[in-house]
PDB file of C-alpha atoms in Angstrom:
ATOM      1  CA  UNK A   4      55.004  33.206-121.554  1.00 50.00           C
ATOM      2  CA  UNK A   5      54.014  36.586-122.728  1.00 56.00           C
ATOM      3  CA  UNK A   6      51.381  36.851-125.483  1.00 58.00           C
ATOM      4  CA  UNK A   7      52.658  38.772-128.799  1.00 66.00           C
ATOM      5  CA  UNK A   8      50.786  41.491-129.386  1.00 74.00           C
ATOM      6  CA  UNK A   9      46.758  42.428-128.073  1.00 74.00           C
ATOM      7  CA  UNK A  10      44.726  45.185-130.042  1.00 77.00           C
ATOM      8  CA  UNK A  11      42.357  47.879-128.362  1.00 76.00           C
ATOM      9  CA  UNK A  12      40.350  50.892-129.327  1.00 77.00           C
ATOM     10  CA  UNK A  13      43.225  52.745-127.759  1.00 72.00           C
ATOM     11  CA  UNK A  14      46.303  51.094-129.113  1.00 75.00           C
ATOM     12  CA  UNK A  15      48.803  47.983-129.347  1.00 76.00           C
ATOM     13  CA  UNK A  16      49.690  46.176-126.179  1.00 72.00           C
ATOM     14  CA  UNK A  17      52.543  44.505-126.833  1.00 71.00           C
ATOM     15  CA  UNK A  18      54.231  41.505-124.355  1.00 66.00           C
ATOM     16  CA  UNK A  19      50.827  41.345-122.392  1.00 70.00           C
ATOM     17  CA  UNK A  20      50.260  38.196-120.330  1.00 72.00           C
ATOM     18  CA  UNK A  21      47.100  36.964-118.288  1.00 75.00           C
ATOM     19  CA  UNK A  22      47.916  36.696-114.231  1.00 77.00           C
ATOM     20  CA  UNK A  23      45.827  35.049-111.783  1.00 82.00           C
ATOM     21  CA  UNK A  24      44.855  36.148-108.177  1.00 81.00           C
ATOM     22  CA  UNK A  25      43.778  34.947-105.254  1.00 85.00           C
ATOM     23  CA  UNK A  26      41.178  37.497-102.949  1.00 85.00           C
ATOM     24  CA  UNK A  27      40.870  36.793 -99.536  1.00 88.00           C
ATOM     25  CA  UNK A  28      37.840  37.543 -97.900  1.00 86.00           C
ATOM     26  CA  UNK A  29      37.729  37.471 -94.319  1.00 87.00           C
ATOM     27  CA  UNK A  30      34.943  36.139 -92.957  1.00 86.00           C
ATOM     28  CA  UNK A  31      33.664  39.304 -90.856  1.00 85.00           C
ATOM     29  CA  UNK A  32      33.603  41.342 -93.738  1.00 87.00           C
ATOM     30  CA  UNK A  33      30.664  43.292 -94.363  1.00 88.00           C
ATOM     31  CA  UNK A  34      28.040  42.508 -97.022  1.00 89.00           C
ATOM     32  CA  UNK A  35      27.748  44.233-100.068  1.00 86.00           C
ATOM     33  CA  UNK A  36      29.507  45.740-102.796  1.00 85.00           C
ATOM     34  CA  UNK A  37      33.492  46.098-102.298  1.00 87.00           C
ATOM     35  CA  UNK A  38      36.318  47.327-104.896  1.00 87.00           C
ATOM     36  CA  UNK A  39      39.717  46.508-104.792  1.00 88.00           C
ATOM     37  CA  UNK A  40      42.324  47.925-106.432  1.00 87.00           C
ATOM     38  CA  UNK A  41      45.376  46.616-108.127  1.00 83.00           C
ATOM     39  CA  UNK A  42      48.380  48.678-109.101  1.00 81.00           C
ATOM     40  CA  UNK A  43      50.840  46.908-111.118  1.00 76.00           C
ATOM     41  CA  UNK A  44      54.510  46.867-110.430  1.00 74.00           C
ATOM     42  CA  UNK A  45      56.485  45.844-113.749  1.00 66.00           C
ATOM     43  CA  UNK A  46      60.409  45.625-113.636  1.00 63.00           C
ATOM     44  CA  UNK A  47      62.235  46.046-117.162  1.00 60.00           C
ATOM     45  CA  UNK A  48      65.035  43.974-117.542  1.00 58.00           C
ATOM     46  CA  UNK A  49      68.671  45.358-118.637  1.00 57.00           C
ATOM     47  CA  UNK A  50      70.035  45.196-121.976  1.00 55.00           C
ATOM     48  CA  UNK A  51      72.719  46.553-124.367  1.00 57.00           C
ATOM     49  CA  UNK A  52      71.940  49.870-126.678  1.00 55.00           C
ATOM     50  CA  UNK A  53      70.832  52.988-127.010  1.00 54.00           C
ATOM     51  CA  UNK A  54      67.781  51.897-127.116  1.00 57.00           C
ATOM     52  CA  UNK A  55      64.235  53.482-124.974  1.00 59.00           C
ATOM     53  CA  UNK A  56      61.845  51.380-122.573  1.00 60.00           C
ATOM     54  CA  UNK A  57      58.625  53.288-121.744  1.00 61.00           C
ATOM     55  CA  UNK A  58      56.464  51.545-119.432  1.00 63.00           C
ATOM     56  CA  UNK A  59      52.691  52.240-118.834  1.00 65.00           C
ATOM     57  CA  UNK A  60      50.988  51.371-115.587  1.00 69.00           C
ATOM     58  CA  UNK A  61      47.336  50.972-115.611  1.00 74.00           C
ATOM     59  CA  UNK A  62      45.714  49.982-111.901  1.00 79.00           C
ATOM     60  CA  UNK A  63      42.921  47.641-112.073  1.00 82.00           C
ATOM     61  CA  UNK A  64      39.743  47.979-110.644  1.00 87.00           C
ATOM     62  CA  UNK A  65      38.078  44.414-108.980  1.00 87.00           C
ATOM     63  CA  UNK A  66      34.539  44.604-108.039  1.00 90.00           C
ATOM     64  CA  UNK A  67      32.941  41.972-105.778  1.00 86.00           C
ATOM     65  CA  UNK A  68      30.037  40.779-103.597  1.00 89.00           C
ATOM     66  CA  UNK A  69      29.856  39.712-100.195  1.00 90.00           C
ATOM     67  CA  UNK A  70      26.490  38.345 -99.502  1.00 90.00           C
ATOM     68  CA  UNK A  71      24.384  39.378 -96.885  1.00 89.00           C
ATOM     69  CA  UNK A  72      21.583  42.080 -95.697  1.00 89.00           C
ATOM     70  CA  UNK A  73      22.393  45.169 -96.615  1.00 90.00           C
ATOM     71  CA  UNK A  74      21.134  48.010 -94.369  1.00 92.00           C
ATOM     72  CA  UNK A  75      22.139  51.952 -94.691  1.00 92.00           C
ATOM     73  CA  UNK A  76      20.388  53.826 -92.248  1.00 95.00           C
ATOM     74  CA  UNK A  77      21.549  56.597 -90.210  1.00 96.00           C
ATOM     75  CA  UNK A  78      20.373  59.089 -87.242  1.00 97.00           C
ATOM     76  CA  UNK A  79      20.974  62.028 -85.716  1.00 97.00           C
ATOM     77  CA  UNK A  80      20.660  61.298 -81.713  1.00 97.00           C
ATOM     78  CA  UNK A  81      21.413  64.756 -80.525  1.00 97.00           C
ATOM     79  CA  UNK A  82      22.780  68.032 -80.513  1.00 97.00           C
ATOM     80  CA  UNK A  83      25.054  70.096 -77.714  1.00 96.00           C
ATOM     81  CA  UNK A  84      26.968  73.195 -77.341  1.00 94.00           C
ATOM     82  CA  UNK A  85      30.904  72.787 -77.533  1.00 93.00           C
ATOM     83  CA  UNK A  86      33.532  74.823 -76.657  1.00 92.00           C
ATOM     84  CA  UNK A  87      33.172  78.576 -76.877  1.00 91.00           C
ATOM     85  CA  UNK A  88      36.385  80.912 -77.160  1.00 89.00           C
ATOM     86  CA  UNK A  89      34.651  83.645 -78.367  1.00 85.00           C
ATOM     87  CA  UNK A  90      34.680  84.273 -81.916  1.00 90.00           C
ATOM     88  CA  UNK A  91      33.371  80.622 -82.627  1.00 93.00           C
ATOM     89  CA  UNK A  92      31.048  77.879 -80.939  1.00 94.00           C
ATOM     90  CA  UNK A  93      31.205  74.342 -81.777  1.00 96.00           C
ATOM     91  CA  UNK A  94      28.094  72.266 -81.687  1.00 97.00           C
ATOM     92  CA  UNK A  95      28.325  68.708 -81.509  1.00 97.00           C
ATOM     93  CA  UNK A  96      25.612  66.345 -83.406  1.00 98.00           C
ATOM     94  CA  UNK A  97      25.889  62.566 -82.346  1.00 97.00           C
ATOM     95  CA  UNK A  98      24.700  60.676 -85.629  1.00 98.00           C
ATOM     96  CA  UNK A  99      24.573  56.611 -84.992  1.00 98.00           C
ATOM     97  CA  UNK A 100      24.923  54.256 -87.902  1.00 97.00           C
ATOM     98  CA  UNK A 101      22.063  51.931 -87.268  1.00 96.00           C
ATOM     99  CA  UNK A 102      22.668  50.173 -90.282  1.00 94.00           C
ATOM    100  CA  UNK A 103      24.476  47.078 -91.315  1.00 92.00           C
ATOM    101  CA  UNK A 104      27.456  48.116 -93.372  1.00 92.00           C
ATOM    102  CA  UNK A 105      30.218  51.237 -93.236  1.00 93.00           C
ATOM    103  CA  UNK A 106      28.733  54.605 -94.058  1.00 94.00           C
ATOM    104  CA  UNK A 107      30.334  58.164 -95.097  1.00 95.00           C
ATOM    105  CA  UNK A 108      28.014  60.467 -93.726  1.00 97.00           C
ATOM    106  CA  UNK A 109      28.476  64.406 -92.717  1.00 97.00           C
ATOM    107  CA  UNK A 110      26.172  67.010 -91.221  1.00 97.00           C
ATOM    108  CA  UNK A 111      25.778  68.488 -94.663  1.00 97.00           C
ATOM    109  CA  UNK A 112      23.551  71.500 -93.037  1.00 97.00           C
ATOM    110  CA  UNK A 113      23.042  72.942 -89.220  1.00 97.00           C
ATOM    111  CA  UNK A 114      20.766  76.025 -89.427  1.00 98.00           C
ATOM    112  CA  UNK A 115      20.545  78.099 -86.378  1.00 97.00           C
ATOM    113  CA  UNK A 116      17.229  79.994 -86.144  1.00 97.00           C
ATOM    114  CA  UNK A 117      16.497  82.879 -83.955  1.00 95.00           C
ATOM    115  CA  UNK A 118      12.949  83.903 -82.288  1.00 93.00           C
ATOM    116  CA  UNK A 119      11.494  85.604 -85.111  1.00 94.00           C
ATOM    117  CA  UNK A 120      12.327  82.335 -86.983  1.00 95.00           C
ATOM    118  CA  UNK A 121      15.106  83.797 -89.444  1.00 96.00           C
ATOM    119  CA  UNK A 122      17.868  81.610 -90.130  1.00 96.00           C
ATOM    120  CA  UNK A 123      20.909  83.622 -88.937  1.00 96.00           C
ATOM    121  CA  UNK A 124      23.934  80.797 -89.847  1.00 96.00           C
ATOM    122  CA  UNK A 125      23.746  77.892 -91.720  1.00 97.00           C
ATOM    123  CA  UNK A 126      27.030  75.832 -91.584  1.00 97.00           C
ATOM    124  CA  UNK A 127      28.315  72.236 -91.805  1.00 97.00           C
ATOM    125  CA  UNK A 128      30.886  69.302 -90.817  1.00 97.00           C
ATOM    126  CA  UNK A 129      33.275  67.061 -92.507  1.00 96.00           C
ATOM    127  CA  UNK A 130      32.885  64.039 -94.633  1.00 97.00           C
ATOM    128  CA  UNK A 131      33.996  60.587 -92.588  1.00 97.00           C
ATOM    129  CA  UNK A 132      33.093  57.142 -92.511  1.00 96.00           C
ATOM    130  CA  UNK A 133      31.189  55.763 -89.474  1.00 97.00           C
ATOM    131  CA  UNK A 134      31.146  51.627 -89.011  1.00 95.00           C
ATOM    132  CA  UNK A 135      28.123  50.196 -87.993  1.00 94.00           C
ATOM    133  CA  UNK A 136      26.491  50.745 -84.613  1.00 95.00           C
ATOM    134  CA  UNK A 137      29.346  53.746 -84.248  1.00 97.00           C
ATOM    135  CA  UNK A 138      28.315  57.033 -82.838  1.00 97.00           C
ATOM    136  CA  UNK A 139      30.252  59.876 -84.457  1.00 97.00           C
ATOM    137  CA  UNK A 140      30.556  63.483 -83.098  1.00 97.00           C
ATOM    138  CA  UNK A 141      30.273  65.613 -86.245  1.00 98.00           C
ATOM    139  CA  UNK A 142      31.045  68.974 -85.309  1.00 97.00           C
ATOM    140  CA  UNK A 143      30.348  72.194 -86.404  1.00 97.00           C
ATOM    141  CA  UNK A 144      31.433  75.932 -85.444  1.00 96.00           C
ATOM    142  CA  UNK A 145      29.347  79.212 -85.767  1.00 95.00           C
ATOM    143  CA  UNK A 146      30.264  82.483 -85.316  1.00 94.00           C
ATOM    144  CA  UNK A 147      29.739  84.251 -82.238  1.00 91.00           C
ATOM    145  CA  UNK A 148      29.184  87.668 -83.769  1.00 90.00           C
ATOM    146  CA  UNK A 149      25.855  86.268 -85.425  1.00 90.00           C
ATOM    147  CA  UNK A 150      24.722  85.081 -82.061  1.00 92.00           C
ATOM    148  CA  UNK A 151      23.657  87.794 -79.945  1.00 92.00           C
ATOM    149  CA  UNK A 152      22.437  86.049 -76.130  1.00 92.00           C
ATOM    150  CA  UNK A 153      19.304  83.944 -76.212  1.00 94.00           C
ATOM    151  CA  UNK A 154      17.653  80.512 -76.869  1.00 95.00           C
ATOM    152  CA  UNK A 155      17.903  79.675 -80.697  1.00 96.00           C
ATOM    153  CA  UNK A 156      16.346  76.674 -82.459  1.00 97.00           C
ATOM    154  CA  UNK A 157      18.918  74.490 -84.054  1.00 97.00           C
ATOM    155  CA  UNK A 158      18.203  71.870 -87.021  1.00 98.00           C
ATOM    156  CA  UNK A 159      20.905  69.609 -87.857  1.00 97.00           C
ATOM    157  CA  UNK A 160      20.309  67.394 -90.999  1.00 98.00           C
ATOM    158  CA  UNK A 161      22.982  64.646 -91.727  1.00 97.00           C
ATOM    159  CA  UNK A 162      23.012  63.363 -95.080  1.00 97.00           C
ATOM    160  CA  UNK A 163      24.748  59.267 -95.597  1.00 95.00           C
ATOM    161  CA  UNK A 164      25.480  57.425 -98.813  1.00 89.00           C
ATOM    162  CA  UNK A 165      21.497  56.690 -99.462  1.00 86.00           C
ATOM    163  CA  UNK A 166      19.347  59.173 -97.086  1.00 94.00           C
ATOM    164  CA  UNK A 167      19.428  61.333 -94.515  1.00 96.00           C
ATOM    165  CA  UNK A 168      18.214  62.364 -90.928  1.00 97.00           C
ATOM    166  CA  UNK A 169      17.192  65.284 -89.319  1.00 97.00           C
ATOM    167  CA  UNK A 170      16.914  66.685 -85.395  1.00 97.00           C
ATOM    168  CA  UNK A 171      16.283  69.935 -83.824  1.00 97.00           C
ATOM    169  CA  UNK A 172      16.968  71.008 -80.770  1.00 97.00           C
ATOM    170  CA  UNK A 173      16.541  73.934 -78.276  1.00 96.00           C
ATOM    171  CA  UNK A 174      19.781  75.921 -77.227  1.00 95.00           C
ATOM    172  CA  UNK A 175      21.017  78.845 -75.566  1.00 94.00           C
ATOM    173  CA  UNK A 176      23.786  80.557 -76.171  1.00 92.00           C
ATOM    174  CA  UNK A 177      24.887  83.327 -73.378  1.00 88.00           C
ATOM    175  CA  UNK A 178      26.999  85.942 -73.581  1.00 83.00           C
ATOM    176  CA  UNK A 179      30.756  85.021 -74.839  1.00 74.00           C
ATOM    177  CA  UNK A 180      33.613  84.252 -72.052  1.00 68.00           C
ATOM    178  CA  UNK A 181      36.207  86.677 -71.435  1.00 65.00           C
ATOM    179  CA  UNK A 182      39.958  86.050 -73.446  1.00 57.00           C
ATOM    180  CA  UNK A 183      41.718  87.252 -70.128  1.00 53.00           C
ATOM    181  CA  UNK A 184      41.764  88.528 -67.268  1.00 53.00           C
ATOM    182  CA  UNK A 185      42.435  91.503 -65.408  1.00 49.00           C
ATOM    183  CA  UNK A 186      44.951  90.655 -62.091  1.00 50.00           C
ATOM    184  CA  UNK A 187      44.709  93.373 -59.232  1.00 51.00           C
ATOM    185  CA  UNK A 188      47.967  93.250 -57.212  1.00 50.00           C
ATOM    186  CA  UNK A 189      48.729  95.785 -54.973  1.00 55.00           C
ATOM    187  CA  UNK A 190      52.079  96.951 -53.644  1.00 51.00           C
ATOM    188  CA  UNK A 191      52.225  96.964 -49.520  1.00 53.00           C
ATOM    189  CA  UNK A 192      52.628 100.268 -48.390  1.00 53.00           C
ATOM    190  CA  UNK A 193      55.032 101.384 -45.760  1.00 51.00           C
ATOM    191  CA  UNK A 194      52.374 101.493 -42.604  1.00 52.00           C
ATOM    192  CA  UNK A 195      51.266  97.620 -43.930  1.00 57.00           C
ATOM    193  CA  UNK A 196      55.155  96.675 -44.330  1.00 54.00           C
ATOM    194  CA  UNK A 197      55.139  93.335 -41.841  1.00 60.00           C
ATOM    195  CA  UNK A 198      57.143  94.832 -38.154  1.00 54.00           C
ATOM    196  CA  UNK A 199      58.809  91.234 -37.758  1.00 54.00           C
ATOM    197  CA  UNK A 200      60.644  91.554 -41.202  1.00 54.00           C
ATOM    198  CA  UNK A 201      62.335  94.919 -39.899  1.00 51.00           C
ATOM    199  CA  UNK A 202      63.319  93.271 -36.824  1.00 51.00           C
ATOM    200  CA  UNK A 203      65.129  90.500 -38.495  1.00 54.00           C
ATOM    201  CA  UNK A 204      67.084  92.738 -40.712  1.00 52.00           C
ATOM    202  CA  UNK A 205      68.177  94.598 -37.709  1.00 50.00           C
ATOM    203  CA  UNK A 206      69.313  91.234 -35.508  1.00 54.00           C
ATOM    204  CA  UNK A 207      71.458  90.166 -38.416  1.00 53.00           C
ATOM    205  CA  UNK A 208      73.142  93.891 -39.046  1.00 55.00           C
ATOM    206  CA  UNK A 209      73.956  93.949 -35.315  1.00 56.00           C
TER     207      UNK A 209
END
């Protein structure tokens, strides 16, 4: 049976009533800290008049602990050229979870230095979650007019929910590909015309 009336810092809650829940946890899940959230879904019941229903829904927030080690660790395991079209090069860094519970992790900075050690591009990946023991492929794109032909330096740092790794790694990028392609054709001319053709077309007028 709803309650009459509750009082808060913000207001009157009117018709409130305490509800019970059941969470269940399966038995894989990983240690740690977990939220769950509840959003309400309240029905108002007909009636006669004129009169206004305004309805407020509030979602609720459940915090709880599932024992257990908890390990966040993270590394970066390598680093390799991607596709090239051109204007942009993607370079891939593998990052592993080695720890024990779901991370959100991104390569949150991948300088490329050149011989005389100046940073010329300094870019970065998106934000996703990686499960434990999971190898991602974060990947990243440069621009190929900042990138003249030679062996670069590259240090990719990934950053996770409580640290970060860093690797760097020699590459070379050559010149770009070509976006087409030229396609020779040349037309027969009379002299190269093929004799046996000629000597069909005169079998079948005669």
């Amino acid at each position: 049976k709803p309650q009459e009336e509750i009082k808060t810092e913000f207001g009157s809650i009117r018709g409130y009533r305490t509800v019970n829940f059941i969470l269940d946890v399966p038995l894989d899940a990983e240690p740690g800290v977990h939220v769950v959230k509840i959003n309400p879904s309240p029905s108002v019941g007909g009636g006669q008049g004129s009169g206004v229903n305004i309805v407020t829904i509030i979602s609720v927030n459940v915090i709880f602990i599932v024992p257990g080690t908890v390990i966040r660790s993270g590394e970066v395991l390598d680093i390799a050229k991607g596709r090239d079209n051109g204007n942009a090069v993607e370079i891939i860094s593998l990052f592993k979870n080695t720890g024990t519970v779901t991370t959100t992790a991104q390569i949150a900075s991948l300088r490329i230095i050149n011989a005389s050690g100046d940073t010329v591009q300094d870019v970065y990946s998106i934000v996703d979650a990686v499960k434990p023991g999971a190898i991602y492929s974060f990947k990243t794109y440069a621009s190929r007019a900042a990138l003249p032909p030679g062996e670069y330096s590259v240090i990719s740092k990934a950053t996770y929910d409580s640290g970060f790794s860093e690797k760097t790694a020699k590459i070379r990028f050559d010149a770009p590909p070509l976006t087409g392609r030229v396609i020779d054709e040349q037309v027969p001319s009379t002299s190269e015309f093929p004799l046996w053709i000629v000597v069909i077309i005169l079998i079948g007028i005669i």
